[in-house]
Coordinates of C-alpha atoms and ligand atoms in Angstrom, one line a residue:
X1 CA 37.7 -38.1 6.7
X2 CA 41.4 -38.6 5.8
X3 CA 40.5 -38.9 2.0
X4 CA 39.1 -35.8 2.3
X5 CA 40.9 -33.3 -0.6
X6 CA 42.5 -30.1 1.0
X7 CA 41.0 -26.8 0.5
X8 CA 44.2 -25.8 -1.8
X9 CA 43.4 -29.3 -3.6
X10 CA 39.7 -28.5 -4.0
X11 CA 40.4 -24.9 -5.3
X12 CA 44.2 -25.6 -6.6
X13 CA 45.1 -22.5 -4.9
X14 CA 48.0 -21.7 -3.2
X15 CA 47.6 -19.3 -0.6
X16 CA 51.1 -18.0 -0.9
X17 CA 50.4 -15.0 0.6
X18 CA 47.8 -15.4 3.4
X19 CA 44.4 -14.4 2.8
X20 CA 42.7 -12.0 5.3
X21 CA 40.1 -13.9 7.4
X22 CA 36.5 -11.8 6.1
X23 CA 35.5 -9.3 8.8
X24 CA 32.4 -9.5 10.3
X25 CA 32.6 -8.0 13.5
X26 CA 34.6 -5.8 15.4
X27 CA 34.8 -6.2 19.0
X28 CA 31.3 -6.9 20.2
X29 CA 29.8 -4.8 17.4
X30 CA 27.9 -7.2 14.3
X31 CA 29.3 -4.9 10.8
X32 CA 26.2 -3.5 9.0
X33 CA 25.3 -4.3 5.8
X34 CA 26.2 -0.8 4.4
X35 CA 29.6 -1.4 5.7
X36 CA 29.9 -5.4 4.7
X37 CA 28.8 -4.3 0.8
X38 CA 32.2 -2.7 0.0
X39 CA 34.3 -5.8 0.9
X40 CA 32.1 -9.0 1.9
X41 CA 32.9 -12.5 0.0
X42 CA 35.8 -11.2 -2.0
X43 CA 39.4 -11.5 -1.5
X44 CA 41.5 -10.0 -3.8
X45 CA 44.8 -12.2 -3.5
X46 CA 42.5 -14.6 -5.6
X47 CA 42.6 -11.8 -8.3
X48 CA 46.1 -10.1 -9.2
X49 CA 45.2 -7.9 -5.4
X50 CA 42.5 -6.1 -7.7
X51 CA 40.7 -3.8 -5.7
X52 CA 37.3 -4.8 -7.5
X53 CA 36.6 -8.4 -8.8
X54 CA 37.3 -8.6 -12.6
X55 CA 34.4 -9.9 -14.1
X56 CA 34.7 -13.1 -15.1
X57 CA 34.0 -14.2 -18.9
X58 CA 34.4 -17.6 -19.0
X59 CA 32.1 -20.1 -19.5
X60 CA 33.4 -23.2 -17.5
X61 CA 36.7 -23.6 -14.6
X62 CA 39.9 -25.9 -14.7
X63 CA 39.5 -28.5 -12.0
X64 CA 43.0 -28.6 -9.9
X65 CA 42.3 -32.5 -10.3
X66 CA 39.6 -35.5 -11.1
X67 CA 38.9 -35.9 -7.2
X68 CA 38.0 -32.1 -6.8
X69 CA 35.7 -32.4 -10.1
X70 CA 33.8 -35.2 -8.8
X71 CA 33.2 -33.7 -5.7
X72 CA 32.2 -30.3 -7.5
X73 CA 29.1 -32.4 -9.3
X74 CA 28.5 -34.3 -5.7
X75 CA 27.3 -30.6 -5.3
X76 CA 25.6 -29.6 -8.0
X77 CA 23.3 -32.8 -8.4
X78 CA 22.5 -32.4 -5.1
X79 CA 24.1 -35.6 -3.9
X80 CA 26.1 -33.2 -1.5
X81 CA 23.9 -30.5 0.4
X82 CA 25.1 -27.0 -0.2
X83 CA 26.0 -26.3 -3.6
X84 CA 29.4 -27.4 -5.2
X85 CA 32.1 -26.4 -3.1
X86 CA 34.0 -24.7 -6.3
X87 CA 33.2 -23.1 -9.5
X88 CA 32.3 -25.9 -12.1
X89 CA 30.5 -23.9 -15.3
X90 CA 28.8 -21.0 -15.6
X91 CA 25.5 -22.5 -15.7
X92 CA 25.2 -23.4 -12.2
X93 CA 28.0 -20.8 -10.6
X94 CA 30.7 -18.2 -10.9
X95 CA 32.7 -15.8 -8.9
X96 CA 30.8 -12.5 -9.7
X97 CA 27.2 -14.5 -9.0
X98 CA 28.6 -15.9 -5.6
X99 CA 30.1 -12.5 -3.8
X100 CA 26.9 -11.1 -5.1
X101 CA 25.1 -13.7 -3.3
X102 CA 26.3 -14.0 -0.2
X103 CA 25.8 -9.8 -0.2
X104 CA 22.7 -9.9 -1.1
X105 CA 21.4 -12.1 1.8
X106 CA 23.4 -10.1 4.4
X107 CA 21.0 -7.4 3.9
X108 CA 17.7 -9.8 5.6
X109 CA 20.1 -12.0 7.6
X110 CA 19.5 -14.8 5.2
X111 CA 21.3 -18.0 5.4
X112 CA 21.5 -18.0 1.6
X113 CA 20.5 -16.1 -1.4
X114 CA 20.8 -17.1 -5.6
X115 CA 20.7 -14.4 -8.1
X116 CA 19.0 -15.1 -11.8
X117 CA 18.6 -13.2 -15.0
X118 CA 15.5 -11.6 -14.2
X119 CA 12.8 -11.2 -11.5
X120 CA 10.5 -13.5 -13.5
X121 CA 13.3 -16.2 -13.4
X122 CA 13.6 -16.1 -9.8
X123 CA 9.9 -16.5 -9.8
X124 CA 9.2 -19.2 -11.9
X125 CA 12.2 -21.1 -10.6
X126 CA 11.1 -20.7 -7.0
X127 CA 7.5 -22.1 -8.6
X128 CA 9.4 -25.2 -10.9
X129 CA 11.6 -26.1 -8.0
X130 CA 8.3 -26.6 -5.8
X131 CA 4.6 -27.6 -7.4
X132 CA 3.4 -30.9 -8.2
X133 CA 0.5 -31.5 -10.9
X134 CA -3.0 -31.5 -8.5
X135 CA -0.7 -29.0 -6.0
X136 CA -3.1 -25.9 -5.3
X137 CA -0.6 -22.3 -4.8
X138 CA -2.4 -19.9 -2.4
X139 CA -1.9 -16.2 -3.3
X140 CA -2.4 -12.9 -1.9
X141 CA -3.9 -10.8 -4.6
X142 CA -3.2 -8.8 -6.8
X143 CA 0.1 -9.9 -7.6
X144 CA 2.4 -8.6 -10.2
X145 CA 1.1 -9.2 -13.6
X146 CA 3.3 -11.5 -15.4
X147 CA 3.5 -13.4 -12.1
X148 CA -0.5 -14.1 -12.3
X149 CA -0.5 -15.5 -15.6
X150 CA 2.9 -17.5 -14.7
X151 CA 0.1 -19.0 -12.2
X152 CA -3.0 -19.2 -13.9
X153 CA -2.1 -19.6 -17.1
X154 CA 1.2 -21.6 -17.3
X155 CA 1.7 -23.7 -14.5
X156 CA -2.8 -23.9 -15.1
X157 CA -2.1 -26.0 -17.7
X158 CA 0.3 -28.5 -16.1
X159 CA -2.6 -29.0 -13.5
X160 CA -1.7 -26.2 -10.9
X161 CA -4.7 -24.7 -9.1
X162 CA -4.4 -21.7 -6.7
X163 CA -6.4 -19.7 -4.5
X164 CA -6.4 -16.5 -3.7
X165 CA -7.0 -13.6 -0.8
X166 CA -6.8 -10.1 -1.2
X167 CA -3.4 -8.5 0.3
X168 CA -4.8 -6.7 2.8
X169 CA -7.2 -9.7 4.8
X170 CA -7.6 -10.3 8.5
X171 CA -6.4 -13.4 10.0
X172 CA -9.8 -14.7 9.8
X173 CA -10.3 -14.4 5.5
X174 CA -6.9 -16.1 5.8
X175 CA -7.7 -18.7 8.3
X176 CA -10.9 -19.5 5.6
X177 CA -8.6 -19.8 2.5
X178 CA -5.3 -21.9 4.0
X179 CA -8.0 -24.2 5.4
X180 CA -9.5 -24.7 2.3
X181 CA -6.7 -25.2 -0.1
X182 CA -5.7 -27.6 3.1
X183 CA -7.8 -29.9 2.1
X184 CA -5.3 -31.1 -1.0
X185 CA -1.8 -30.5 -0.9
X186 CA -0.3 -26.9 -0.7
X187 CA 2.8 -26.2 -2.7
X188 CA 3.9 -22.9 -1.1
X189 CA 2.0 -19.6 0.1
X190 CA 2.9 -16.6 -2.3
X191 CA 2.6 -13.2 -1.2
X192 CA 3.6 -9.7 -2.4
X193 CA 3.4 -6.6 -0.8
X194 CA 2.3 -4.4 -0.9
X195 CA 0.4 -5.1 -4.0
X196 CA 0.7 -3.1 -7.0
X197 CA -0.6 -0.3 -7.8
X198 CA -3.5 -0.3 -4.2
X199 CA -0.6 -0.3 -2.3
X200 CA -2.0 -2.9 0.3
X201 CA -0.2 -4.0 2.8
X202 CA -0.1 -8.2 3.8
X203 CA 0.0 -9.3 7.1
X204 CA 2.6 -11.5 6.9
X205 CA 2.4 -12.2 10.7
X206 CA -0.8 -13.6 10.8
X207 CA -0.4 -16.0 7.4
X208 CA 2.4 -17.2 9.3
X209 CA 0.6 -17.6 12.1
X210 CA -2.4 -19.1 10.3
X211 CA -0.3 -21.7 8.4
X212 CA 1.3 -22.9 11.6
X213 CA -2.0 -23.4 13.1
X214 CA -2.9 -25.6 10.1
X215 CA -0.2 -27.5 9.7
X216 CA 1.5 -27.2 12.8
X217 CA 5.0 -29.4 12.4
X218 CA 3.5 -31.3 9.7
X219 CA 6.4 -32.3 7.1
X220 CA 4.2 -31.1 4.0
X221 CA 3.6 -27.6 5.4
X222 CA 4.0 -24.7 2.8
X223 CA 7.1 -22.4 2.6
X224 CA 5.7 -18.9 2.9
X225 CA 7.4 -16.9 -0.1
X226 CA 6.9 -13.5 -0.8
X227 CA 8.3 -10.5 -3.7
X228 CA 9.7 -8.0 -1.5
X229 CA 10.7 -6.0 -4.5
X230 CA 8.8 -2.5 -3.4
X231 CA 10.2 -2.4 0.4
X232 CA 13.2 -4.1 0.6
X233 CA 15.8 -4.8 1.8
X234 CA 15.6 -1.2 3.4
X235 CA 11.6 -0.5 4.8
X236 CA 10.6 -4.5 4.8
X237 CA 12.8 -7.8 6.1
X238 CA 9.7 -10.3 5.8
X239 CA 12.0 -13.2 7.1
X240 CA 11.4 -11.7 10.5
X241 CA 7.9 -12.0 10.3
X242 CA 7.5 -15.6 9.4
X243 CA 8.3 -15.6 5.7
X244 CA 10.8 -18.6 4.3
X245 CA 11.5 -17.1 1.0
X246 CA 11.8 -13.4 0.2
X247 CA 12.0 -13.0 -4.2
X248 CA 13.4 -9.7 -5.5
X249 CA 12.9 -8.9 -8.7
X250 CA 17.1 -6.7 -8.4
X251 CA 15.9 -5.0 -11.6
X252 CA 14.3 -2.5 -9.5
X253 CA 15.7 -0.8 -5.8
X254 CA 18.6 -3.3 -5.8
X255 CA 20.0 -2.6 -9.4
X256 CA 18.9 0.9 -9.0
X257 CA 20.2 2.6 -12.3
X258 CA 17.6 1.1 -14.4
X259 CA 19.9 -0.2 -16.4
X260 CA 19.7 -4.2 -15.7
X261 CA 17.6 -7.0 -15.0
X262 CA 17.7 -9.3 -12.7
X263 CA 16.4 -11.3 -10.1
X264 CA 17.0 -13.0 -6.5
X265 CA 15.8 -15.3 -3.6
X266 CA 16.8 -15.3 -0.3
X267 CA 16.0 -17.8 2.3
X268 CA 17.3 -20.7 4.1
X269 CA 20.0 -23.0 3.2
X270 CA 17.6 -26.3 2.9
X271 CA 15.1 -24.2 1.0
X272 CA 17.8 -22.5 -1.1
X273 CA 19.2 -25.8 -2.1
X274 CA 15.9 -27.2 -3.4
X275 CA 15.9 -23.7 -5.8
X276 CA 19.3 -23.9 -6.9
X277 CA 18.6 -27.9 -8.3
X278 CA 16.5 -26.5 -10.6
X279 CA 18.3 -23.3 -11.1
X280 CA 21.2 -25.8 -12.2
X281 CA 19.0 -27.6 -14.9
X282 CA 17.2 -24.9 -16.2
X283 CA 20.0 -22.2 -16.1
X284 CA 18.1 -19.4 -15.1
X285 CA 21.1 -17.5 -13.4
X286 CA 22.4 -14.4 -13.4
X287 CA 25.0 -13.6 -15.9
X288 CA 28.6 -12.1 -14.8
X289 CA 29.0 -8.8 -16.0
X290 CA 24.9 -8.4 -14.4
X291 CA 26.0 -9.6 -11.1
X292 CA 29.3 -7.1 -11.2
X293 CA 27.1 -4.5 -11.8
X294 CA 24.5 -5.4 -9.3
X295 CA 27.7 -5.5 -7.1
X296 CA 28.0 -1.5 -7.5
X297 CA 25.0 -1.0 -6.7
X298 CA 24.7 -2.7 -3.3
X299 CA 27.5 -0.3 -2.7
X300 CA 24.8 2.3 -2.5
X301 CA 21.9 0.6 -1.8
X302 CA 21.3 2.7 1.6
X303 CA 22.1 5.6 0.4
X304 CA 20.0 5.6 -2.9
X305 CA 17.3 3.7 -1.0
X306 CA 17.8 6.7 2.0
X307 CA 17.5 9.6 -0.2
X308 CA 14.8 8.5 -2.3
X309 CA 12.5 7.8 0.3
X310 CA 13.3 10.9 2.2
X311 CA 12.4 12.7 -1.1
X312 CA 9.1 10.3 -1.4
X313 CA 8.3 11.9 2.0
X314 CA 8.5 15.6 1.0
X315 CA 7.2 15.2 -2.3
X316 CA 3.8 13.4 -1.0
X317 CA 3.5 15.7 1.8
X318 CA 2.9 18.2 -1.1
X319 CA 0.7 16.6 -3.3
X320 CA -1.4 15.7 -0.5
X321 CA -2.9 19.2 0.5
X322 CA -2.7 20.5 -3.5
X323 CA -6.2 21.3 -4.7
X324 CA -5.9 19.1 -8.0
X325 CA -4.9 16.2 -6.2
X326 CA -8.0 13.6 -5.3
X327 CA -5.9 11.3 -3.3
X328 CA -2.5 10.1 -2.9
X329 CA -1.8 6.7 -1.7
X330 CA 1.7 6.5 -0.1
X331 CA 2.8 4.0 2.7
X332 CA 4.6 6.7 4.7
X333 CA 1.3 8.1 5.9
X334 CA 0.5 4.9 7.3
X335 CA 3.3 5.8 9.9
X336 CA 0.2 8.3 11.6
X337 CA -2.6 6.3 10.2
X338 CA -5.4 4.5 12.5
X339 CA -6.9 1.0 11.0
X340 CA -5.7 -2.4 9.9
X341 CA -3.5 -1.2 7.1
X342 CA -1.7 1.3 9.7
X343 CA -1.4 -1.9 12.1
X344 CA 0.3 -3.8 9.4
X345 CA 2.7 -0.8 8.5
X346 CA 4.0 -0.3 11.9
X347 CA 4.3 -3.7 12.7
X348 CA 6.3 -4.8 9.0
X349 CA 7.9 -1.9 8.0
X350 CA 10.2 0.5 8.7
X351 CA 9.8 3.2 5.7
X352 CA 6.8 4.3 3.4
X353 CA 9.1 3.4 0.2
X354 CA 9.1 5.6 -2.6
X355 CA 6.5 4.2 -5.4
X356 CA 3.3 5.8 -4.2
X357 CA -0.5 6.2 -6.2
X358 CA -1.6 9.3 -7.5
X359 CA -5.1 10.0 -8.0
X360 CA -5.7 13.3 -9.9
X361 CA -9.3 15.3 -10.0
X362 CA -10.5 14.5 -12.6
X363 CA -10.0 11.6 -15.3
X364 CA -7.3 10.5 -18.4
X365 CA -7.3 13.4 -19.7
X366 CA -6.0 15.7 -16.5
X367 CA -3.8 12.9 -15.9
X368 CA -2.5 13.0 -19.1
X369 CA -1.8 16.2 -19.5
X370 CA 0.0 15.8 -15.9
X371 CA 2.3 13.2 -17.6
X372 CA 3.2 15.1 -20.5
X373 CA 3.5 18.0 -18.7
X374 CA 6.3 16.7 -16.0
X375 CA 10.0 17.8 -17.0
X376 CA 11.9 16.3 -14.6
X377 CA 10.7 13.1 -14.3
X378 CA 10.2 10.2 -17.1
X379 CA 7.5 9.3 -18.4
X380 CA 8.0 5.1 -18.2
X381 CA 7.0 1.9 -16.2
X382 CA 9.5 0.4 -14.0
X383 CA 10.2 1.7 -10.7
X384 CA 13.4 2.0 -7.9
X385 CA 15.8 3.9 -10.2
X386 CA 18.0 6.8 -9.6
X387 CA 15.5 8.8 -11.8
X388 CA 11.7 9.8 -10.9
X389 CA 9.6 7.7 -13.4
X390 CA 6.1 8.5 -14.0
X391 CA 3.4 6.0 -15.7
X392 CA -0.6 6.0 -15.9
X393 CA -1.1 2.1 -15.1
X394 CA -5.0 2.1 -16.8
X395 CA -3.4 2.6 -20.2
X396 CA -0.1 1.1 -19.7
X397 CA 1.0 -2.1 -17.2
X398 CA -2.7 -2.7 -16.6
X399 CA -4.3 -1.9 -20.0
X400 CA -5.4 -5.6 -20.5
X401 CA -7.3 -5.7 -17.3
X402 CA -11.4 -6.4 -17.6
X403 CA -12.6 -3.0 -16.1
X404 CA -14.6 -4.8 -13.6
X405 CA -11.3 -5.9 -11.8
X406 CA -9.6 -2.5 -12.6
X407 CA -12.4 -0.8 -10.6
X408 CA -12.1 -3.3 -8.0
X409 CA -8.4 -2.9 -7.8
X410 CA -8.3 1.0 -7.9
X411 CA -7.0 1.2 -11.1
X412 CA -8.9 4.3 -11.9
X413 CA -8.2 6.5 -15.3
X414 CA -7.1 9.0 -13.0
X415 CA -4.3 7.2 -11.2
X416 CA -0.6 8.1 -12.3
X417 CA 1.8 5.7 -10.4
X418 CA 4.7 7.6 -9.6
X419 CA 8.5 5.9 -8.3
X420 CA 11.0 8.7 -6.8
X421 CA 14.4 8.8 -7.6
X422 CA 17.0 10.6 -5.7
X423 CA 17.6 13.8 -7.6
X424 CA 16.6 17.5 -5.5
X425 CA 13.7 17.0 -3.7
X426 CA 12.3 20.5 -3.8
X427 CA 13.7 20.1 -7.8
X428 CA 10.9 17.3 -8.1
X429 CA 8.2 19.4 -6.3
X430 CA 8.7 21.8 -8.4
X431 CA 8.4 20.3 -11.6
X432 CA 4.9 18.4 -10.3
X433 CA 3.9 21.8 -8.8
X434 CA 4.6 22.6 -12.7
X435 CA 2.3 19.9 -14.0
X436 CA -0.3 20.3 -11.5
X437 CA -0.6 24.0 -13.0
X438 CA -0.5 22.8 -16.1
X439 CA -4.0 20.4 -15.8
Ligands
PLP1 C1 9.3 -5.8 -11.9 C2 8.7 -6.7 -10.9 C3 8.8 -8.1 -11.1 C4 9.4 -8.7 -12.3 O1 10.8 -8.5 -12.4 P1 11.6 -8.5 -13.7 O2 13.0 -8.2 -13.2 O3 11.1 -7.4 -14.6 O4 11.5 -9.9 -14.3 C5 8.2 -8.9 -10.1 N1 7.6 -8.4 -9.1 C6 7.5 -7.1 -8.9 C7 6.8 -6.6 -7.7 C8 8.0 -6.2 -9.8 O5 7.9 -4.9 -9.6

């Protein structure tokens, strides 16, 4: 269109010196993410030639003129697909929030990604921007606890239902849920895995599959979402096996220092749009100096991710023969398993992670003692940090549980969940050959 503003009217930039197009490729050969994280989305003649992007503290942006403005909010209503084209107020967008976006899908080939302030944002964004009053949500369970009562007991009382199936069912137990909830209308399919603290695996294949056969090209079928927080973006890329929406909660793996909190989806462009509307209204984004931060640690991601599931590895191989350990329930065996949950592994994933089960002999008190015994690694909840965490999930993140449901879940007064970090992995066995003695 010839009223069309310029790019240097839309940005009131003047590209004095010229930028360098981004680098994606060289030659024939696609640039891995590793590579892409050090440089992707930023150019630095737009800041002073700063190596690094400043953060940037402001809380709204100069429009270069009233056309550009108007066109910014023909984005950010929604009246234009996409976004806004430029940064408007920090509500809805900002520098730091978009380089870390357009990173942060690279790593599942996603054709979009939003961050937000926590993984619980994300979440109940993702849910906002989606269910109707009478709309059921189909689940695999058990699903991260503040996510179950975002289900059951908030969006419950604004006339939600959901349904359930455990992580680890067969096509059929899936077919037998989807067609149920089919009945009415389905607001999305929500899965996580593996499920926390069993450690099952979903089959993210076959509740693709299963959904497709249901609603085949129907225009109301559900957008498969699922928290990929455990395995990804390294062991798990659920978009290649039939997912629409991977969540994050970047507090974890992604921010890796346990020292933020935040949140992302990934997904497609028209389903990424739908989540930033409501993103935009109810300002659940990230804030800068988070998404700067989060910006180091992609730098890293591989390696941290690397080492700390290599350690995860040795570490469990341990445990497993030691004569006071019952049972330990990491991924990475699944690799030589036989059965369903091996089937899933080798087909989804491409690493046993590094947040595994414990079960001890014996009950909270050996366990216990195990914990206060460990001197290398900490003694909290949270998991996907540089530093080995420990935490006994029957007394702590699962204390509230009914004890039927604990039993049924595995949740046993024995269990100490355990996340690796990426210090010296004979350093780590020996501190829980240490503890072990010390039971
Ligand atoms: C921690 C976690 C969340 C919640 O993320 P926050 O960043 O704490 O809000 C969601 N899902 C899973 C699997 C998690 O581990």
């Amino acid at each position: 269109m010839a009223d069309e503003p310029t790019e240097q009217e839309l940005t009131g930039v003047e590209t004095r010196v010229s930028r360098k197009p981004e680098i994606d490729a060289i030659g024939g050969r696609t640039l891995k993410p590793a590579t892409l994280m050090m440089g992707h989305g930023y150019d630095p003649t737009l800041s002073e030639g700063a190596l690094k992007p400043p953060v940037f503290l402001t809380s709204t942006f100069v429009f270069p003129n009233a056309a550009a403005g108007k066109r910014h909010f023909e984005g950010v209503t929604g009246k234009r697909p996409g976004g806004a084209a430029g940064l408007v107020y920090s509500r809805f967008n900002g520098p730091n929030q978009e380089i870390l976006e357009d990173r942060l899908g690279i790593w599942e080939g996603a054709e979009d990604a939003l961050t937000f302030s926590s993984g619980m944002a994300a979440i109940a964004t993702l849910f906002l921007s989606l269910v109707r009053p009478g709309d059921t949500i189909v689940h695999s369970g058990p699903l991260y606890a503040a996510t179950e009562t975002l289900i059951a007991r908030v969006l419950g009382r604004f006339g939600v239902h959901w349904l359930d199936f455990p992580a680890g069912a067969t096509r059929e137990e899936i077919d037998a849920v989807l067609g149920k909830a089919a009945t009415g209308r389905v607001a999305l399919i929500y899965l996580e895995s593996p499920a926390n603290p069993t450690n099952a695996l979903v089959d993210v294949e076959a509740v693709a599959a299963s959904r497709d056969a249901i609603w085949g090209s129907a225009a109301e079928k559900p957008p498969i979402a699922i928290d990929n927080t455990f395995l990804g973006p390294l062991w798990s890329q659920p978009l290649q096996h039939g997912a629409d929406v991977v969540v994050y909660s970047l507090t974890k793996y992604a921010g890796g220092h346990s020292d933020l909190v935040a949140g992302g989806v990934l997904g497609s462009k028209a389903v990424i749009d739908t989540i930033r509307a409501m993103r935009n209204t109810i300002g659940t984004i990230c804030d800068p100096n988070t998404a700067w931060m989060l910006l180091r640690s992609l730098e890293t991601l591989e390696l941290r991710m690397s080492r700390a599931g290599e350690n995860a590895a040795k570490v469990c191989a341990f445990l497993r023969d030691h004569p006071k350990v019952e049972h330990v329930g990491y991924l990475g065996f699944l690799a030589e398993a036989e059965g369903r949950q091996a089937d899933i592994y080798r087909r989804h994933c491409t690493g046993g992670g590094s947040t595994f089960s414990l079960y001890l002999k014996g009950g909270e008190a050996e366990a216990f003692r195990f914990l206060d015994s460990l001197k290398i690694a900490k003694l909290a909840v949270s998991l996907g940090g540089t530093e080995t965490l420990a935490s006994h999930p029957a007394a702590m993140t699962h204390l509230s549980v009914p004890d039927a449901r604990k039993q049924a879940l595995g949740i046993t007064d024995n269990l100490v969940r355990i996340s690796i970090g990426v210090e010296d992995a004979d350093d780590l066995i020996a501190d829980m050959e240490q503890a072990l003695a010390a039971i």
